């Protein structure tokens, strides 16, 4: 019987387990073990039976040249060769890992555009394939280098490489850093582990999760208990530290609210329950009833204000009547911008913020000359291209509190919220729509990202989503109040302006760049060592 190789199944298995750690399943502990099958397949020699027997690990096979394109034949059965391992399929493992994660975890992409099955499937399958290609590159490099490194440092090298590719996925205008390891902890008791991001950002927690996965895989492979103990120490230590940090923050928060009631800001996040091109008729009554000092409208809820004097005048009068600071999302034209306006209680304009990070394929259309027919199928034209903002904008409320704004998709990039805090923001708001997600896991995944930003920067975040989930989030990541999908109303509560900056907001992406540097050094060392041994 021809031998079968089942190692390629490890990638889809790891992908499914990882997706289950995110909403809606919310099985957050799975993130700490999900990558074990994938890691083991990357680092275990793929050995085929030979002459009716088995090639033992003591019979070291001759190394094959590194082939980053090996993923093209990932699922091919391997032929037995004397003292030779089968052709490497590491890149293929990475492709199937990424493809599975985005096919099953980001299925909501099919809800964004189109009405026919083909229109829904194309962006869904296409995105999964594109993201799978990123993972293929990571796996090809890791699968080449990791087996040549000493076992004790392999998990750390794997973790550094994983974080490096999370960073790469967040760079450039075509970025899509969804399904980040750290964000899997942003719900349930996982919040205790999420506190770790306040030290080194999401990158540090992602590193820790990948490291634990690597240690457990090494234990499985070597039948040794020491890596299990080490992984356990990491997991338990982070959890205990996070528990006491959250409790301490809760106590400080309670004391501050009790002692500084005069400094507490009454806030309201409005939710219309539906998407509307002109939401003034929906949101004006909600604003009148909110009875808050700061009232936040969702993304693009008001329609354009520039060139619509009646709308601008009406909203200014609304601010005067409610005696509140209003942050109103608008979609401006000529040029197109995704904008938030600050209207003061006296009706004057306190400034505007234009969204800096645009959604590819939604707010701008790359390679339109080539992909024009595809865009046109979904009703998109070049005139829809938005102009990105060039700088942060921190609004000063009537009581002197400084408020930073992150609009919708900008929450996926840590630097946007961090930039606002570095500019002096004592409170963050996130106007968003999320209506395109439909009633899927998408809005809850997005909420988890925003919770991560709150903990990273130790700031309250007031989140106003057109169709949900609107929420007030505390600096330790707790959802103080919220409105679920499809509901209409206002989320209200009291928040405190905070000035102390977390370590993560000070060091920025340093952890990620250290991981990138460490990964580069590891690749160079392995390459030089390989060259000095003549490729053996």
Short mmCIF file of C-alpha atoms in Angstrom, two decimals:
data_model
loop_
_atom_site.label_atom_id
_atom_site.label_comp_id
_atom_site.label_asym_id
_atom_site.label_seq_id
_atom_site.Cartn_x
_atom_site.Cartn_y
_atom_site.Cartn_z
CA UNK A 1 0.00 0.00 0.00
CA UNK A 2 1.31 3.45 -0.89
CA UNK A 3 2.24 5.35 2.28
CA UNK A 4 0.03 8.28 3.12
CA UNK A 5 1.18 11.56 4.58
CA UNK A 6 -1.36 13.20 6.86
CA UNK A 7 0.86 16.02 8.14
CA UNK A 8 -0.87 18.59 5.96
CA UNK A 9 -4.04 18.11 8.02
CA UNK A 10 -2.26 19.69 10.98
CA UNK A 11 -2.63 23.14 9.40
CA UNK A 12 -6.43 23.13 8.95
CA UNK A 13 -6.74 21.59 12.41
CA UNK A 14 -4.70 24.41 13.96
CA UNK A 15 -6.68 26.95 11.94
CA UNK A 16 -10.05 25.69 13.18
CA UNK A 17 -8.85 25.51 16.80
CA UNK A 18 -7.56 29.08 16.60
CA UNK A 19 -10.81 30.41 15.12
CA UNK A 20 -12.73 28.78 17.98
CA UNK A 21 -10.77 31.01 20.39
CA UNK A 22 -12.42 34.09 18.84
CA UNK A 23 -16.07 35.18 18.79
CA UNK A 24 -18.59 33.69 18.46
CA UNK A 25 -17.23 30.50 20.02
CA UNK A 26 -15.14 32.51 22.54
CA UNK A 27 -13.11 29.47 23.63
CA UNK A 28 -10.15 31.73 24.40
CA UNK A 29 -7.91 29.07 26.10
CA UNK A 30 -7.69 27.24 22.76
CA UNK A 31 -5.38 29.96 21.43
CA UNK A 32 -2.68 28.68 23.81
CA UNK A 33 -2.70 25.20 22.22
CA UNK A 34 -4.16 25.73 18.74
CA UNK A 35 -0.82 26.03 16.93
CA UNK A 36 0.71 22.89 18.45
CA UNK A 37 -0.17 20.61 15.49
CA UNK A 38 1.07 23.21 13.01
CA UNK A 39 4.34 23.76 14.91
CA UNK A 40 4.99 20.03 15.20
CA UNK A 41 4.49 19.57 11.47
CA UNK A 42 6.93 22.42 10.79
CA UNK A 43 9.69 20.99 12.94
CA UNK A 44 9.27 17.21 12.55
CA UNK A 45 11.21 15.60 9.69
CA UNK A 46 8.78 14.25 7.13
CA UNK A 47 10.07 10.70 6.78
CA UNK A 48 8.56 8.11 4.48
CA UNK A 49 8.80 4.31 4.96
CA UNK A 50 11.75 2.81 3.09
CA UNK A 51 12.13 -0.78 1.91
CA UNK A 52 9.29 -1.90 4.16
CA UNK A 53 10.86 -0.29 7.22
CA UNK A 54 10.96 3.12 8.86
CA UNK A 55 13.82 5.59 8.69
CA UNK A 56 14.66 6.34 12.33
CA UNK A 57 15.46 9.83 13.56
CA UNK A 58 19.03 8.71 14.29
CA UNK A 59 19.46 8.19 10.55
CA UNK A 60 19.71 11.88 9.75
CA UNK A 61 18.50 12.44 6.21
CA UNK A 62 20.37 14.69 3.83
CA UNK A 63 18.98 18.23 3.88
CA UNK A 64 17.29 19.44 0.75
CA UNK A 65 17.73 22.97 -0.58
CA UNK A 66 15.34 25.54 0.79
CA UNK A 67 12.44 25.99 -1.64
CA UNK A 68 10.00 28.75 -0.61
CA UNK A 69 7.65 27.66 -3.40
CA UNK A 70 7.18 24.22 -1.84
CA UNK A 71 3.59 25.04 -0.85
CA UNK A 72 2.50 24.47 -4.43
CA UNK A 73 2.57 20.73 -3.88
CA UNK A 74 1.60 20.71 -0.21
CA UNK A 75 -0.94 17.91 -0.36
CA UNK A 76 0.89 15.60 -2.80
CA UNK A 77 1.64 12.11 -1.47
CA UNK A 78 5.35 11.59 -0.78
CA UNK A 79 7.41 8.91 -2.45
CA UNK A 80 9.85 6.85 -0.35
CA UNK A 81 13.51 7.70 -0.99
CA UNK A 82 16.56 6.10 0.59
CA UNK A 83 17.96 8.36 3.32
CA UNK A 84 16.10 11.31 1.84
CA UNK A 85 13.13 13.13 3.38
CA UNK A 86 10.13 13.84 1.16
CA UNK A 87 9.98 17.20 -0.57
CA UNK A 88 9.25 19.91 1.95
CA UNK A 89 5.66 21.11 2.17
CA UNK A 90 6.19 23.70 4.91
CA UNK A 91 4.94 26.58 2.80
CA UNK A 92 1.87 24.57 2.00
CA UNK A 93 1.18 24.02 5.67
CA UNK A 94 1.27 27.78 6.16
CA UNK A 95 -1.04 28.38 3.23
CA UNK A 96 -3.65 25.96 4.53
CA UNK A 97 -3.35 27.41 8.03
CA UNK A 98 -4.01 30.96 6.84
CA UNK A 99 -6.66 29.88 4.35
CA UNK A 100 -8.55 27.96 7.04
CA UNK A 101 -8.34 30.80 9.57
CA UNK A 102 -9.76 33.39 7.19
CA UNK A 103 -12.23 31.05 5.48
CA UNK A 104 -13.84 30.01 8.76
CA UNK A 105 -13.10 33.02 10.98
CA UNK A 106 -13.74 35.86 8.52
CA UNK A 107 -16.71 34.31 6.74
CA UNK A 108 -18.55 37.59 7.28
CA UNK A 109 -16.61 39.06 4.36
CA UNK A 110 -19.25 37.47 2.12
CA UNK A 111 -21.84 39.83 3.66
CA UNK A 112 -20.09 43.00 2.53
CA UNK A 113 -21.05 43.20 -1.14
CA UNK A 114 -22.98 41.50 -3.85
CA UNK A 115 -26.24 39.66 -4.02
CA UNK A 116 -25.46 36.55 -6.06
CA UNK A 117 -23.60 33.54 -4.62
CA UNK A 118 -20.67 34.25 -6.94
CA UNK A 119 -20.44 37.85 -5.74
CA UNK A 120 -20.39 36.68 -2.14
CA UNK A 121 -17.92 33.84 -2.66
CA UNK A 122 -15.35 35.79 -4.68
CA UNK A 123 -14.18 38.23 -1.95
CA UNK A 124 -14.48 35.53 0.73
CA UNK A 125 -12.35 32.91 -1.07
CA UNK A 126 -10.06 35.58 -2.50
CA UNK A 127 -9.26 37.10 0.88
CA UNK A 128 -8.62 33.67 2.40
CA UNK A 129 -6.22 32.82 -0.43
CA UNK A 130 -4.36 36.14 -0.16
CA UNK A 131 -3.96 35.80 3.59
CA UNK A 132 -2.98 32.17 3.14
CA UNK A 133 -0.11 33.33 0.94
CA UNK A 134 1.25 35.46 3.80
CA UNK A 135 1.17 32.47 6.10
CA UNK A 136 2.82 30.36 3.40
CA UNK A 137 5.82 32.69 3.35
CA UNK A 138 6.07 32.54 7.14
CA UNK A 139 5.83 28.75 7.19
CA UNK A 140 8.34 28.31 4.37
CA UNK A 141 10.93 30.39 6.23
CA UNK A 142 10.13 28.88 9.64
CA UNK A 143 10.07 25.33 8.25
CA UNK A 144 13.50 25.88 6.72
CA UNK A 145 15.11 27.46 9.77
CA UNK A 146 13.48 25.92 12.86
CA UNK A 147 14.65 22.29 12.39
CA UNK A 148 18.24 23.57 12.20
CA UNK A 149 18.02 25.47 15.50
CA UNK A 150 18.64 23.92 18.93
CA UNK A 151 15.39 22.61 20.40
CA UNK A 152 15.44 24.89 23.49
CA UNK A 153 15.34 28.08 21.41
CA UNK A 154 13.00 26.90 18.66
CA UNK A 155 9.78 27.98 20.44
CA UNK A 156 11.12 31.50 20.98
CA UNK A 157 12.26 31.70 17.36
CA UNK A 158 8.82 30.50 16.22
CA UNK A 159 7.10 33.10 18.43
CA UNK A 160 9.35 35.89 17.14
CA UNK A 161 8.63 34.87 13.57
CA UNK A 162 4.90 34.74 14.20
CA UNK A 163 4.87 38.25 15.68
CA UNK A 164 7.00 39.50 12.78
CA UNK A 165 4.41 38.32 10.30
CA UNK A 166 1.61 39.82 12.38
CA UNK A 167 3.51 43.09 12.07
CA UNK A 168 3.98 42.63 8.31
CA UNK A 169 0.24 42.06 7.91
CA UNK A 170 -0.39 45.43 9.58
CA UNK A 171 1.89 47.46 7.29
CA UNK A 172 1.07 49.32 4.10
CA UNK A 173 -2.20 50.52 2.63
CA UNK A 174 -3.42 46.97 1.87
CA UNK A 175 -3.07 45.78 5.45
CA UNK A 176 -5.61 43.42 7.02
CA UNK A 177 -4.33 42.45 10.50
CA UNK A 178 -7.42 40.54 11.59
CA UNK A 179 -7.28 37.41 13.78
CA UNK A 180 -4.27 38.59 15.80
CA UNK A 181 -3.36 36.05 18.51
CA UNK A 182 -3.54 38.53 21.38
CA UNK A 183 -7.08 39.64 20.52
CA UNK A 184 -8.36 36.10 21.14
CA UNK A 185 -8.12 36.87 24.87
CA UNK A 186 -10.42 39.91 24.74
CA UNK A 187 -13.48 38.24 26.25
CA UNK A 188 -14.49 36.21 29.26
CA UNK A 189 -11.79 35.34 31.75
CA UNK A 190 -9.26 35.85 28.98
CA UNK A 191 -9.31 39.52 30.00
CA UNK A 192 -6.90 38.65 32.82
CA UNK A 193 -4.35 37.49 30.25
CA UNK A 194 -5.18 40.47 28.01
CA UNK A 195 -3.79 42.83 30.68
CA UNK A 196 -0.35 41.78 29.41
CA UNK A 197 -0.80 44.02 26.35
CA UNK A 198 -0.45 47.09 28.59
CA UNK A 199 3.26 46.26 28.87
CA UNK A 200 4.33 45.57 25.30
CA UNK A 201 1.20 45.92 23.23
CA UNK A 202 -0.61 43.13 21.43
CA UNK A 203 2.75 41.93 20.13
CA UNK A 204 3.99 40.85 23.56
CA UNK A 205 0.90 38.77 24.30
CA UNK A 206 0.97 37.24 20.80
CA UNK A 207 4.61 36.32 21.44
CA UNK A 208 3.70 34.66 24.75
CA UNK A 209 0.84 32.66 23.19
CA UNK A 210 3.00 31.48 20.28
CA UNK A 211 5.82 30.63 22.69
CA UNK A 212 3.55 28.44 24.83
CA UNK A 213 2.31 26.67 21.71
CA UNK A 214 5.90 26.01 20.67
CA UNK A 215 6.90 24.67 24.09
CA UNK A 216 3.94 22.28 24.18
CA UNK A 217 4.76 21.05 20.68
CA UNK A 218 8.39 20.43 21.69
CA UNK A 219 7.15 18.47 24.71
CA UNK A 220 4.93 16.37 22.47
CA UNK A 221 7.75 15.75 20.03
CA UNK A 222 10.49 14.99 22.59
CA UNK A 223 8.26 13.26 25.17
CA UNK A 224 9.82 15.57 27.73
CA UNK A 225 8.04 17.24 30.66
CA UNK A 226 10.32 20.27 31.02
CA UNK A 227 8.76 22.28 28.15
CA UNK A 228 5.31 21.62 29.63
CA UNK A 229 6.42 23.02 32.99
CA UNK A 230 7.90 26.08 31.30
CA UNK A 231 4.74 26.66 29.24
CA UNK A 232 2.64 26.27 32.36
CA UNK A 233 4.73 28.80 34.26
CA UNK A 234 4.30 31.35 31.45
CA UNK A 235 0.54 30.82 31.19
CA UNK A 236 -0.13 30.87 34.94
CA UNK A 237 2.21 33.80 35.64
CA UNK A 238 0.58 36.02 33.03
CA UNK A 239 -2.88 35.06 34.29
CA UNK A 240 -2.06 35.74 37.95
CA UNK A 241 -0.39 39.05 37.14
CA UNK A 242 -3.33 40.03 34.97
CA UNK A 243 -5.85 39.09 37.66
CA UNK A 244 -4.24 41.25 40.32
CA UNK A 245 -3.67 44.07 37.83
CA UNK A 246 -7.34 44.06 36.85
CA UNK A 247 -8.46 43.92 40.49
CA UNK A 248 -6.12 46.78 41.36
CA UNK A 249 -7.44 48.82 38.46
CA UNK A 250 -11.03 48.06 39.48
CA UNK A 251 -10.36 49.32 43.00
CA UNK A 252 -8.62 52.45 41.73
CA UNK A 253 -11.45 53.05 39.29
CA UNK A 254 -14.08 52.67 42.02
CA UNK A 255 -12.21 54.99 44.38
CA UNK A 256 -11.69 57.56 41.63
CA UNK A 257 -15.37 57.55 40.70
CA UNK A 258 -16.33 57.92 44.35
CA UNK A 259 -13.82 60.63 45.22
CA UNK A 260 -13.80 62.55 41.94
CA UNK A 261 -17.46 62.57 41.00
CA UNK A 262 -17.00 66.11 39.72
CA UNK A 263 -14.36 64.86 37.30
CA UNK A 264 -16.53 62.03 35.94
CA UNK A 265 -17.87 62.65 32.45
CA UNK A 266 -21.37 61.49 31.52
CA UNK A 267 -21.10 59.98 28.06
CA UNK A 268 -23.56 58.50 25.57
CA UNK A 269 -22.89 56.34 22.51
CA UNK A 270 -25.83 56.40 20.10
CA UNK A 271 -27.02 53.40 18.08
CA UNK A 272 -29.68 53.83 15.41
CA UNK A 273 -30.11 50.12 14.78
CA UNK A 274 -29.88 50.49 11.02
CA UNK A 275 -27.67 51.96 8.32
CA UNK A 276 -28.85 55.31 6.91
CA UNK A 277 -27.25 57.74 4.46
CA UNK A 278 -28.75 60.63 6.43
CA UNK A 279 -29.17 59.61 10.04
CA UNK A 280 -30.15 63.00 11.43
CA UNK A 281 -33.85 62.01 11.78
CA UNK A 282 -32.74 58.89 13.70
CA UNK A 283 -30.04 60.37 15.89
CA UNK A 284 -31.39 63.82 16.74
CA UNK A 285 -34.14 62.42 19.01
CA UNK A 286 -31.64 60.04 20.64
CA UNK A 287 -29.34 63.00 21.24
CA UNK A 288 -32.14 65.00 22.86
CA UNK A 289 -32.88 62.14 25.28
CA UNK A 290 -29.27 61.20 26.08
CA UNK A 291 -28.71 63.75 28.87
CA UNK A 292 -24.91 63.48 28.67
CA UNK A 293 -21.93 65.82 28.52
CA UNK A 294 -20.37 63.97 25.58
CA UNK A 295 -22.56 62.35 22.92
CA UNK A 296 -20.97 60.23 20.18
CA UNK A 297 -22.69 59.46 16.87
CA UNK A 298 -21.65 56.47 14.70
CA UNK A 299 -19.44 56.65 11.64
CA UNK A 300 -20.89 58.70 8.75
CA UNK A 301 -24.25 58.90 10.55
CA UNK A 302 -25.09 62.50 9.65
CA UNK A 303 -24.33 62.63 5.96
CA UNK A 304 -22.14 65.47 4.62
CA UNK A 305 -22.02 68.74 6.56
CA UNK A 306 -19.93 70.71 4.08
CA UNK A 307 -22.24 72.18 1.46
CA UNK A 308 -25.32 71.32 3.50
CA UNK A 309 -25.85 74.47 5.53
CA UNK A 310 -29.26 73.42 6.82
CA UNK A 311 -27.76 70.26 8.32
CA UNK A 312 -24.83 72.10 9.89
CA UNK A 313 -27.14 74.73 11.34
CA UNK A 314 -29.56 72.14 12.71
CA UNK A 315 -26.76 70.16 14.40
CA UNK A 316 -25.26 73.32 15.90
CA UNK A 317 -28.66 74.18 17.36
CA UNK A 318 -28.91 70.59 18.63
CA UNK A 319 -25.62 71.01 20.50
CA UNK A 320 -26.91 74.24 22.06
CA UNK A 321 -30.21 72.67 23.12
CA UNK A 322 -28.56 69.62 24.70
CA UNK A 323 -25.65 71.63 26.18
CA UNK A 324 -23.38 68.77 25.18
CA UNK A 325 -20.21 68.22 23.22
CA UNK A 326 -21.23 66.29 20.10
CA UNK A 327 -18.89 64.09 18.07
CA UNK A 328 -20.70 63.48 14.81
CA UNK A 329 -19.62 61.14 12.03
CA UNK A 330 -20.13 62.40 8.50
CA UNK A 331 -19.27 61.30 4.99
CA UNK A 332 -17.98 64.37 3.20
CA UNK A 333 -17.79 64.81 -0.58
CA UNK A 334 -15.51 66.80 -2.87
CA UNK A 335 -13.19 65.29 -1.79
CA UNK A 336 -14.57 62.18 -0.13
CA UNK A 337 -13.46 61.93 3.48
CA UNK A 338 -14.63 59.86 6.43
CA UNK A 339 -14.89 62.60 9.02
CA UNK A 340 -15.82 63.21 12.65
CA UNK A 341 -16.87 66.75 13.61
CA UNK A 342 -16.71 68.22 17.10
CA UNK A 343 -19.58 70.57 17.92
CA UNK A 344 -19.27 72.45 21.21
CA UNK A 345 -22.17 73.14 23.61
CA UNK A 346 -22.30 76.72 22.31
CA UNK A 347 -22.85 75.44 18.76
CA UNK A 348 -19.39 76.32 17.45
CA UNK A 349 -17.14 73.85 15.64
CA UNK A 350 -14.31 72.48 17.74
CA UNK A 351 -12.51 70.82 14.85
CA UNK A 352 -12.62 67.81 12.54
CA UNK A 353 -10.79 64.52 12.23
CA UNK A 354 -10.42 62.75 8.89
CA UNK A 355 -9.90 59.00 8.97
CA UNK A 356 -6.24 58.23 8.29
CA UNK A 357 -6.45 54.48 7.54
CA UNK A 358 -8.85 53.64 4.72
CA UNK A 359 -10.38 50.25 3.98
CA UNK A 360 -9.00 48.76 0.75
CA UNK A 361 -11.84 47.90 -1.61
CA UNK A 362 -14.29 49.91 0.49
CA UNK A 363 -12.93 53.45 0.75
CA UNK A 364 -10.26 53.28 -1.91
CA UNK A 365 -9.76 50.95 -4.84
CA UNK A 366 -6.18 49.88 -5.57
CA UNK A 367 -5.23 48.80 -9.11
CA UNK A 368 -8.51 50.09 -10.50
CA UNK A 369 -7.03 50.05 -14.02
CA UNK A 370 -6.66 46.27 -13.74
CA UNK A 371 -9.45 45.36 -11.35
CA UNK A 372 -12.00 47.90 -12.60
CA UNK A 373 -14.47 45.31 -13.99
CA UNK A 374 -14.48 43.48 -10.65
CA UNK A 375 -15.03 46.70 -8.68
CA UNK A 376 -17.77 47.75 -11.09
CA UNK A 377 -19.58 44.47 -10.46
CA UNK A 378 -19.97 45.60 -6.86
CA UNK A 379 -21.05 49.11 -7.83
CA UNK A 380 -17.75 50.81 -7.00
CA UNK A 381 -16.37 53.60 -9.19
CA UNK A 382 -13.12 55.63 -9.01
CA UNK A 383 -15.15 58.61 -7.78
CA UNK A 384 -15.67 56.71 -4.53
CA UNK A 385 -11.99 56.92 -3.64
CA UNK A 386 -11.60 58.64 -0.27
CA UNK A 387 -8.77 60.96 0.71
CA UNK A 388 -7.05 59.86 3.94
CA UNK A 389 -6.42 62.24 6.79
CA UNK A 390 -2.83 63.21 7.45
CA UNK A 391 -2.73 63.71 11.21
CA UNK A 392 -4.48 62.89 14.49
CA UNK A 393 -6.95 65.30 16.04
CA UNK A 394 -7.48 65.56 19.78
CA UNK A 395 -10.65 67.49 20.63
CA UNK A 396 -10.93 69.55 23.81
CA UNK A 397 -14.34 69.31 25.46
CA UNK A 398 -16.09 72.13 27.29
CA UNK A 399 -14.77 70.83 30.63
CA UNK A 400 -11.19 70.67 29.31
CA UNK A 401 -11.03 66.87 28.74
CA UNK A 402 -9.00 65.87 25.69
CA UNK A 403 -10.64 63.23 23.47
CA UNK A 404 -8.97 61.20 20.72
CA UNK A 405 -10.86 59.56 17.85
CA UNK A 406 -10.32 56.27 16.03
CA UNK A 407 -12.80 55.63 13.21
CA UNK A 408 -13.97 52.08 12.53
CA UNK A 409 -11.16 50.06 10.82
CA UNK A 410 -8.45 52.23 12.38
CA UNK A 411 -8.89 50.22 15.57
CA UNK A 412 -7.07 47.24 14.03
CA UNK A 413 -3.80 49.20 13.96
CA UNK A 414 -2.34 49.89 17.41
CA UNK A 415 -0.49 53.01 16.30
CA UNK A 416 -3.66 55.03 15.59
CA UNK A 417 -5.03 54.90 19.15
CA UNK A 418 -1.51 55.20 20.57
CA UNK A 419 -0.91 58.31 18.46
CA UNK A 420 -3.98 59.96 19.97
CA UNK A 421 -2.82 59.13 23.50
CA UNK A 422 0.64 60.48 22.75
CA UNK A 423 -1.05 63.70 21.62
CA UNK A 424 -2.63 64.00 25.06
CA UNK A 425 -5.96 62.15 24.70
CA UNK A 426 -7.44 61.30 28.10
CA UNK A 427 -10.40 59.44 26.61
CA UNK A 428 -10.90 57.65 23.30
CA UNK A 429 -14.01 57.35 21.13
CA UNK A 430 -14.67 55.01 18.22
CA UNK A 431 -17.45 55.92 15.81
CA UNK A 432 -18.08 52.93 13.55
CA UNK A 433 -20.80 51.46 11.36
CA UNK A 434 -20.31 47.66 11.42
CA UNK A 435 -23.59 47.34 9.50
CA UNK A 436 -21.76 45.58 6.67
CA UNK A 437 -20.98 42.66 8.96
CA UNK A 438 -24.62 41.72 9.26
CA UNK A 439 -25.56 39.46 12.15
CA UNK A 440 -22.28 37.51 12.12
CA UNK A 441 -19.27 37.20 14.39
CA UNK A 442 -17.73 40.26 12.70
CA UNK A 443 -19.09 42.95 15.08
CA UNK A 444 -17.99 40.94 18.12
CA UNK A 445 -14.52 40.35 16.66
CA UNK A 446 -14.27 44.08 16.00
CA UNK A 447 -15.37 44.80 19.57
CA UNK A 448 -12.57 42.51 20.83
CA UNK A 449 -10.04 44.58 18.88
CA UNK A 450 -11.33 47.79 20.47
CA UNK A 451 -11.17 46.17 23.93
CA UNK A 452 -7.51 45.36 23.21
CA UNK A 453 -6.84 49.03 22.35
CA UNK A 454 -8.46 50.11 25.65
CA UNK A 455 -6.17 47.85 27.70
CA UNK A 456 -3.07 48.70 25.65
CA UNK A 457 -3.47 52.42 26.30
CA UNK A 458 -5.31 52.25 29.67
CA UNK A 459 -8.07 54.52 28.42
CA UNK A 460 -11.84 54.40 28.48
CA UNK A 461 -13.27 53.95 24.98
CA UNK A 462 -16.77 55.08 24.02
CA UNK A 463 -17.87 53.06 20.99
CA UNK A 464 -20.85 54.14 18.88
CA UNK A 465 -21.83 51.59 16.21
CA UNK A 466 -24.73 52.20 13.83
CA UNK A 467 -26.09 48.67 14.12
CA UNK A 468 -24.11 47.46 17.15
CA UNK A 469 -22.26 46.57 19.20
CA UNK A 470 -22.08 50.00 20.90
CA UNK A 471 -20.28 49.99 24.22
CA UNK A 472 -18.44 51.83 26.95
CA UNK A 473 -15.19 50.01 27.68
CA UNK A 474 -13.06 50.45 30.79
CA UNK A 475 -9.24 50.71 30.80
CA UNK A 476 -8.99 47.07 31.96
CA UNK A 477 -11.15 45.92 29.05
CA UNK A 478 -14.49 45.42 30.78
CA UNK A 479 -17.63 46.31 28.85
CA UNK A 480 -19.39 48.59 31.33
CA UNK A 481 -22.53 49.00 29.22
CA UNK A 482 -23.54 47.98 25.71
CA UNK A 483 -26.29 47.64 23.11
CA UNK A 484 -26.39 44.44 21.07
CA UNK A 485 -26.90 44.06 17.32
CA UNK A 486 -29.97 45.67 15.84
CA UNK A 487 -31.06 47.50 18.99
CA UNK A 488 -31.83 51.21 19.06
CA UNK A 489 -30.94 53.59 21.86
CA UNK A 490 -28.05 55.13 23.75
CA UNK A 491 -25.35 53.48 25.84
CA UNK A 492 -24.76 55.78 28.78
CA UNK A 493 -22.36 55.81 31.68
CA UNK A 494 -19.68 57.72 33.53
CA UNK A 495 -16.02 57.69 32.54
CA UNK A 496 -12.88 59.27 33.94
CA UNK A 497 -10.31 61.19 31.91
CA UNK A 498 -6.94 59.52 32.49
CA UNK A 499 -3.49 60.97 31.94
CA UNK A 500 -1.11 58.21 33.02
CA UNK A 501 0.35 56.38 30.05
CA UNK A 502 0.88 52.64 29.92
CA UNK A 503 4.29 51.24 29.06
CA UNK A 504 2.84 49.93 25.80
CA UNK A 505 1.74 53.42 24.74
CA UNK A 506 5.27 54.65 25.41
CA UNK A 507 7.34 51.98 23.65
CA UNK A 508 4.96 51.51 20.71
CA UNK A 509 5.78 48.62 18.40
CA UNK A 510 9.21 48.03 19.90
CA UNK A 511 8.43 44.40 20.79
CA UNK A 512 7.35 43.65 17.23
CA UNK A 513 10.49 45.18 15.74
CA UNK A 514 12.69 43.31 18.22
CA UNK A 515 10.98 40.11 17.09
CA UNK A 516 11.63 41.06 13.47
CA UNK A 517 15.30 41.72 14.24
CA UNK A 518 15.61 38.42 16.13
CA UNK A 519 13.97 36.54 13.26
CA UNK A 520 16.36 38.11 10.76
CA UNK A 521 19.36 37.19 12.89
CA UNK A 522 18.13 33.59 13.21
CA UNK A 523 17.72 33.28 9.44
CA UNK A 524 21.20 34.70 8.82
CA UNK A 525 22.81 32.40 11.40
CA UNK A 526 21.09 29.34 9.96
CA UNK A 527 22.05 30.37 6.45
CA UNK A 528 25.70 30.94 7.34
CA UNK A 529 25.86 27.68 9.27
CA UNK A 530 24.37 25.86 6.30
CA UNK A 531 26.88 27.48 3.96
CA UNK A 532 29.84 26.53 6.16
CA UNK A 533 28.78 22.89 6.11
CA UNK A 534 28.42 22.79 2.36
CA UNK A 535 24.63 22.58 2.45
CA UNK A 536 24.56 19.44 4.55
#
